[in-house]
Tab-separated table of C-alpha atoms in Angstrom:
chain	number	residue	atom	x	y	z
A	949	UNK	CA	19.156	-3.486	9.481
A	950	UNK	CA	17.638	-6.916	10.143
A	951	UNK	CA	18.649	-10.418	9.235
A	952	UNK	CA	16.427	-12.810	7.274
A	953	UNK	CA	17.677	-16.458	7.417
A	954	UNK	CA	16.428	-18.251	4.331
A	955	UNK	CA	14.632	-21.564	3.835
A	956	UNK	CA	14.199	-22.613	0.220
A	957	UNK	CA	11.654	-25.352	-0.166
A	958	UNK	CA	11.559	-28.000	-2.853
A	959	UNK	CA	9.535	-31.183	-2.358
A	960	UNK	CA	9.158	-30.303	1.267
A	961	UNK	CA	12.929	-30.176	1.916
A	962	UNK	CA	15.454	-27.374	2.686
A	963	UNK	CA	17.590	-26.879	-0.383
A	964	UNK	CA	19.680	-24.272	-2.110
A	965	UNK	CA	20.070	-23.752	-5.896
A	966	UNK	CA	23.451	-22.643	-7.259
A	967	UNK	CA	22.825	-19.445	-9.259
A	968	UNK	CA	19.128	-20.300	-9.511
A	969	UNK	CA	19.862	-23.481	-11.498
A	970	UNK	CA	17.260	-26.224	-10.672
A	971	UNK	CA	19.818	-28.790	-11.909
A	972	UNK	CA	22.413	-27.639	-9.359
A	973	UNK	CA	20.699	-28.295	-6.048
A	974	UNK	CA	22.207	-28.779	-2.579
A	975	UNK	CA	20.039	-30.569	-0.027
A	976	UNK	CA	20.353	-29.349	3.588
A	977	UNK	CA	17.643	-31.120	5.487
A	978	UNK	CA	14.308	-32.989	5.502
A	979	UNK	CA	12.735	-30.876	8.330
A	980	UNK	CA	12.335	-27.202	7.472
A	981	UNK	CA	10.146	-26.668	10.539
A	982	UNK	CA	12.951	-27.770	12.794
A	983	UNK	CA	15.256	-25.396	10.901
A	984	UNK	CA	12.906	-22.507	11.348
A	985	UNK	CA	12.740	-23.175	15.136
A	986	UNK	CA	16.546	-23.274	15.227
A	987	UNK	CA	16.711	-19.872	13.543
A	988	UNK	CA	14.244	-18.430	15.964
A	989	UNK	CA	16.066	-19.948	18.998
A	990	UNK	CA	19.310	-18.391	17.728
A	991	UNK	CA	17.736	-14.891	17.874
A	992	UNK	CA	16.199	-14.384	14.461
A	993	UNK	CA	12.889	-12.547	14.235
A	994	UNK	CA	12.388	-12.830	10.452
A	995	UNK	CA	12.347	-15.755	7.999
A	996	UNK	CA	12.629	-15.600	4.265
A	997	UNK	CA	10.937	-18.531	2.554
A	998	UNK	CA	10.988	-19.404	-1.140
A	999	UNK	CA	8.688	-22.119	-2.574
A	1000	UNK	CA	10.909	-23.249	-5.447
A	1001	UNK	CA	8.235	-25.558	-6.806
A	1002	UNK	CA	5.840	-22.663	-6.917
A	1003	UNK	CA	8.368	-20.318	-8.496
A	1004	UNK	CA	8.921	-22.801	-11.328
A	1005	UNK	CA	5.308	-23.924	-11.892
A	1006	UNK	CA	3.116	-21.202	-10.312
A	1007	UNK	CA	0.885	-21.836	-7.284
A	1008	UNK	CA	1.846	-23.259	-3.886
A	1009	UNK	CA	3.295	-26.672	-3.312
A	1010	UNK	CA	4.599	-26.519	0.228
A	1011	UNK	CA	1.767	-24.849	2.059
A	1012	UNK	CA	1.595	-27.610	4.703
A	1013	UNK	CA	5.222	-26.933	5.660
A	1014	UNK	CA	4.617	-23.196	5.769
A	1015	UNK	CA	1.566	-23.550	7.961
A	1016	UNK	CA	3.546	-25.744	10.368
A	1017	UNK	CA	6.336	-23.091	10.546
A	1018	UNK	CA	3.742	-20.472	11.241
A	1019	UNK	CA	2.153	-22.563	13.994
A	1020	UNK	CA	5.421	-23.624	15.681
A	1021	UNK	CA	7.324	-20.299	15.686
A	1022	UNK	CA	6.653	-16.623	16.245
A	1023	UNK	CA	8.817	-15.554	13.327
A	1024	UNK	CA	7.750	-12.909	10.885
A	1025	UNK	CA	7.638	-14.701	7.551
A	1026	UNK	CA	7.942	-13.338	4.025
A	1027	UNK	CA	7.177	-15.850	1.317
A	1028	UNK	CA	8.013	-15.829	-2.396
A	1029	UNK	CA	7.612	-18.319	-5.228
A	1030	UNK	CA	4.475	-18.831	-7.272
A	1031	UNK	CA	2.567	-15.868	-5.852
A	1032	UNK	CA	0.763	-14.878	-9.020
A	1033	UNK	CA	-2.853	-14.037	-8.034
A	1034	UNK	CA	-4.633	-11.946	-5.509
A	1035	UNK	CA	-6.347	-15.110	-4.204
A	1036	UNK	CA	-2.873	-16.477	-3.451
A	1037	UNK	CA	-1.781	-13.376	-1.683
A	1038	UNK	CA	-5.018	-13.259	0.386
A	1039	UNK	CA	-4.653	-16.925	1.332
A	1040	UNK	CA	-1.111	-16.361	2.527
A	1041	UNK	CA	-1.862	-13.235	4.543
A	1042	UNK	CA	-5.003	-14.852	6.043
A	1043	UNK	CA	-2.861	-17.800	7.153
A	1044	UNK	CA	-0.596	-15.405	9.146
A	1045	UNK	CA	2.234	-14.770	6.688
A	1046	UNK	CA	3.650	-11.315	7.329
A	1047	UNK	CA	4.145	-10.357	3.686
A	1048	UNK	CA	4.035	-11.898	0.265
A	1049	UNK	CA	6.755	-11.532	-2.384
A	1050	UNK	CA	5.607	-11.125	-5.974
A	1051	UNK	CA	8.004	-11.309	-8.881
A	1052	UNK	CA	6.961	-12.964	-12.181
A	1053	UNK	CA	3.329	-11.670	-12.235
A	1054	UNK	CA	4.452	-8.157	-11.249
A	1055	UNK	CA	6.652	-7.972	-14.332
A	1056	UNK	CA	4.099	-9.577	-16.613
A	1057	UNK	CA	1.096	-7.486	-15.508
A	1058	UNK	CA	2.166	-4.214	-13.989
A	1059	UNK	CA	-1.366	-2.730	-13.688
A	1060	UNK	CA	-2.513	-5.783	-11.804
A	1061	UNK	CA	0.462	-5.511	-9.474
A	1062	UNK	CA	-0.099	-1.796	-8.769
A	1063	UNK	CA	-3.716	-2.508	-7.776
A	1064	UNK	CA	-2.541	-5.401	-5.525
A	1065	UNK	CA	0.064	-3.212	-3.781
A	1066	UNK	CA	-2.485	-0.500	-3.191
A	1067	UNK	CA	-5.109	-2.903	-1.900
A	1068	UNK	CA	-2.626	-4.463	0.468
A	1069	UNK	CA	-0.353	-1.568	1.571
A	1070	UNK	CA	2.683	-2.593	3.461
A	1071	UNK	CA	2.060	-6.272	2.804
A	1072	UNK	CA	3.518	-6.835	-0.664
A	1073	UNK	CA	7.267	-7.199	-1.488
A	1074	UNK	CA	8.548	-6.890	-5.025
A	1075	UNK	CA	11.088	-9.554	-5.904
A	1076	UNK	CA	13.601	-8.193	-8.410
A	1077	UNK	CA	15.941	-11.062	-9.415
A	1078	UNK	CA	18.532	-9.882	-11.912
A	1079	UNK	CA	20.938	-11.520	-14.351
A	1080	UNK	CA	23.386	-9.002	-15.860
A	1081	UNK	CA	21.100	-6.153	-14.670
A	1082	UNK	CA	17.984	-7.616	-16.456
A	1083	UNK	CA	15.096	-9.029	-14.447
A	1084	UNK	CA	14.577	-12.801	-14.610
A	1085	UNK	CA	11.184	-14.446	-14.000
A	1086	UNK	CA	9.497	-17.837	-13.650
A	1087	UNK	CA	11.960	-19.306	-11.243
A	1088	UNK	CA	14.821	-17.547	-12.904
A	1089	UNK	CA	14.382	-19.564	-16.069
A	1090	UNK	CA	13.431	-16.593	-18.245
A	1091	UNK	CA	15.265	-13.259	-18.659
A	1092	UNK	CA	13.464	-10.267	-20.155
A	1093	UNK	CA	14.428	-6.812	-21.271
A	1094	UNK	CA	13.412	-4.731	-18.215
A	1095	UNK	CA	16.224	-3.435	-16.059
A	1096	UNK	CA	16.138	-3.455	-12.272
A	1097	UNK	CA	16.398	0.384	-12.294
A	1098	UNK	CA	13.497	0.788	-14.700
A	1099	UNK	CA	11.238	-1.421	-12.546
A	1100	UNK	CA	12.322	0.285	-9.312
A	1101	UNK	CA	11.603	3.730	-10.697
A	1102	UNK	CA	8.170	2.581	-11.749
A	1103	UNK	CA	7.128	1.363	-8.282
A	1104	UNK	CA	9.075	3.967	-6.181
A	1105	UNK	CA	5.975	5.791	-4.918
A	1106	UNK	CA	3.798	2.721	-4.326
A	1107	UNK	CA	3.050	1.462	-0.746
A	1108	UNK	CA	5.325	-1.585	-1.036
A	1109	UNK	CA	6.615	-3.228	2.114
A	1110	UNK	CA	10.060	-3.686	0.423
A	1111	UNK	CA	12.017	-4.687	-2.619
A	1112	UNK	CA	14.087	-7.926	-2.471
A	1113	UNK	CA	17.089	-7.567	-4.852
A	1114	UNK	CA	18.900	-10.731	-5.831
A	1115	UNK	CA	21.902	-10.885	-8.152
A	1116	UNK	CA	21.420	-14.374	-9.590
A	1117	UNK	CA	25.082	-14.713	-10.510
A	1118	UNK	CA	26.076	-14.359	-6.848
A	1119	UNK	CA	23.222	-16.459	-5.302
A	1120	UNK	CA	24.403	-19.545	-3.576
A	1121	UNK	CA	28.024	-18.915	-4.490
A	1122	UNK	CA	29.358	-17.546	-1.139
A	1123	UNK	CA	31.654	-15.240	-3.077
A	1124	UNK	CA	30.152	-11.953	-1.839
A	1125	UNK	CA	27.082	-9.881	-2.583
A	1126	UNK	CA	26.886	-7.347	-5.411
A	1127	UNK	CA	27.313	-4.452	-2.998
A	1128	UNK	CA	27.745	-1.853	-5.726
A	1129	UNK	CA	24.509	-2.716	-7.653
A	1130	UNK	CA	22.510	-3.233	-4.412
A	1131	UNK	CA	23.718	0.039	-3.001
A	1132	UNK	CA	22.974	1.905	-6.298
A	1133	UNK	CA	19.427	0.505	-6.261
A	1134	UNK	CA	18.846	1.273	-2.547
A	1135	UNK	CA	20.106	4.843	-2.984
A	1136	UNK	CA	17.558	5.682	-5.659
A	1137	UNK	CA	14.645	3.990	-3.929
A	1138	UNK	CA	12.185	5.401	-1.370
A	1139	UNK	CA	11.067	1.822	-0.850
A	1140	UNK	CA	13.147	-0.264	1.549
A	1141	UNK	CA	15.519	-2.601	-0.251
A	1142	UNK	CA	16.570	-6.033	1.051
A	1143	UNK	CA	19.894	-7.440	-0.137
A	1144	UNK	CA	20.044	-11.103	-1.265
A	1145	UNK	CA	22.545	-13.314	-2.829
A	1146	UNK	CA	26.254	-14.177	-2.273
A	1147	UNK	CA	26.821	-13.731	1.416
A	1148	UNK	CA	29.499	-16.235	2.459
A	1149	UNK	CA	31.337	-14.596	5.400
A	1150	UNK	CA	30.900	-11.982	8.095
A	1151	UNK	CA	32.933	-9.474	6.094
A	1152	UNK	CA	30.329	-9.669	3.397
A	1153	UNK	CA	27.676	-8.597	5.954
A	1154	UNK	CA	29.974	-5.783	7.076
A	1155	UNK	CA	30.144	-4.604	3.465
A	1156	UNK	CA	26.336	-4.586	3.266
A	1157	UNK	CA	26.040	-2.430	6.436
A	1158	UNK	CA	27.782	0.341	4.476
A	1159	UNK	CA	24.860	0.749	2.020
A	1160	UNK	CA	21.377	1.969	2.818
A	1161	UNK	CA	19.483	-1.346	2.841
A	1162	UNK	CA	16.880	-2.352	5.366
A	1163	UNK	CA	17.684	-6.031	5.601
A	1164	UNK	CA	19.847	-8.875	4.271
A	1165	UNK	CA	18.887	-12.469	3.382
A	1166	UNK	CA	21.418	-15.272	4.214
A	1167	UNK	CA	21.009	-18.871	3.352
A	1168	UNK	CA	23.850	-21.227	2.348
A	1169	UNK	CA	26.418	-19.563	4.608
A	1170	UNK	CA	24.340	-20.401	7.635
A	1171	UNK	CA	23.694	-23.997	6.546
A	1172	UNK	CA	27.405	-24.635	5.935
A	1173	UNK	CA	28.555	-23.047	9.230
A	1174	UNK	CA	30.462	-20.107	7.749
A	1175	UNK	CA	29.075	-18.104	10.707
A	1176	UNK	CA	26.134	-18.437	13.160
A	1177	UNK	CA	22.896	-16.494	13.263
A	1178	UNK	CA	24.150	-14.941	16.518
A	1179	UNK	CA	27.283	-13.678	14.858
A	1180	UNK	CA	25.380	-12.390	11.897
A	1181	UNK	CA	22.938	-10.527	14.012
A	1182	UNK	CA	25.779	-8.831	15.881
A	1183	UNK	CA	27.059	-7.490	12.594
A	1184	UNK	CA	23.775	-6.283	11.065
A	1185	UNK	CA	22.569	-4.766	14.338
A	1186	UNK	CA	25.880	-3.014	14.939
A	1187	UNK	CA	26.659	-4.856	18.165
A	1188	UNK	CA	30.016	-6.400	17.370
């Protein structure tokens, strides 16, 4: 299992939203590039980035920040938020981003998404963000009628890089991940599942190591000093 420290970008700053609510924002720093370097220096090899402006509005609003992170670190980067066209995906991959996360457009245009995944095998991540088991889109502001399981079953044989599963009710709360739901999803998927949302202490990471996920995303807990990147890596890599 690997660790993905998270940087959520809004107006060029590192922030976190509580339960995906744009009106409940915590600011953590004005220099996301320095934060990315700090994660790398602490031992991380991956970085999970969300363009919150893009997720809400579509498109990319923090590309300059992203490009500087790419230039100043050797981190593998996965980016989500506003990735809703093939042109967007191509631009990200051409700029050196390791893989692109698609959520809203995948749900709204499944045939387009399938073609994209097959045209870019191993480079596309499906973002499944759920509220009460139903997938939410457009920066988590809209909830549809498709369940996580239905979507996962549909894409199970596609050449996806991974599925990022986020329980919105747990995201940013530090109260623990939805291990049961994440494990249930991972157990039925051939595609690698990455757990996201709710990690607030090392014991939460230990719980995640008991289910068959490939990685885990951690954000607020790192920013608020609940544990260090080094301590988190020791847990997820089984080196405690």
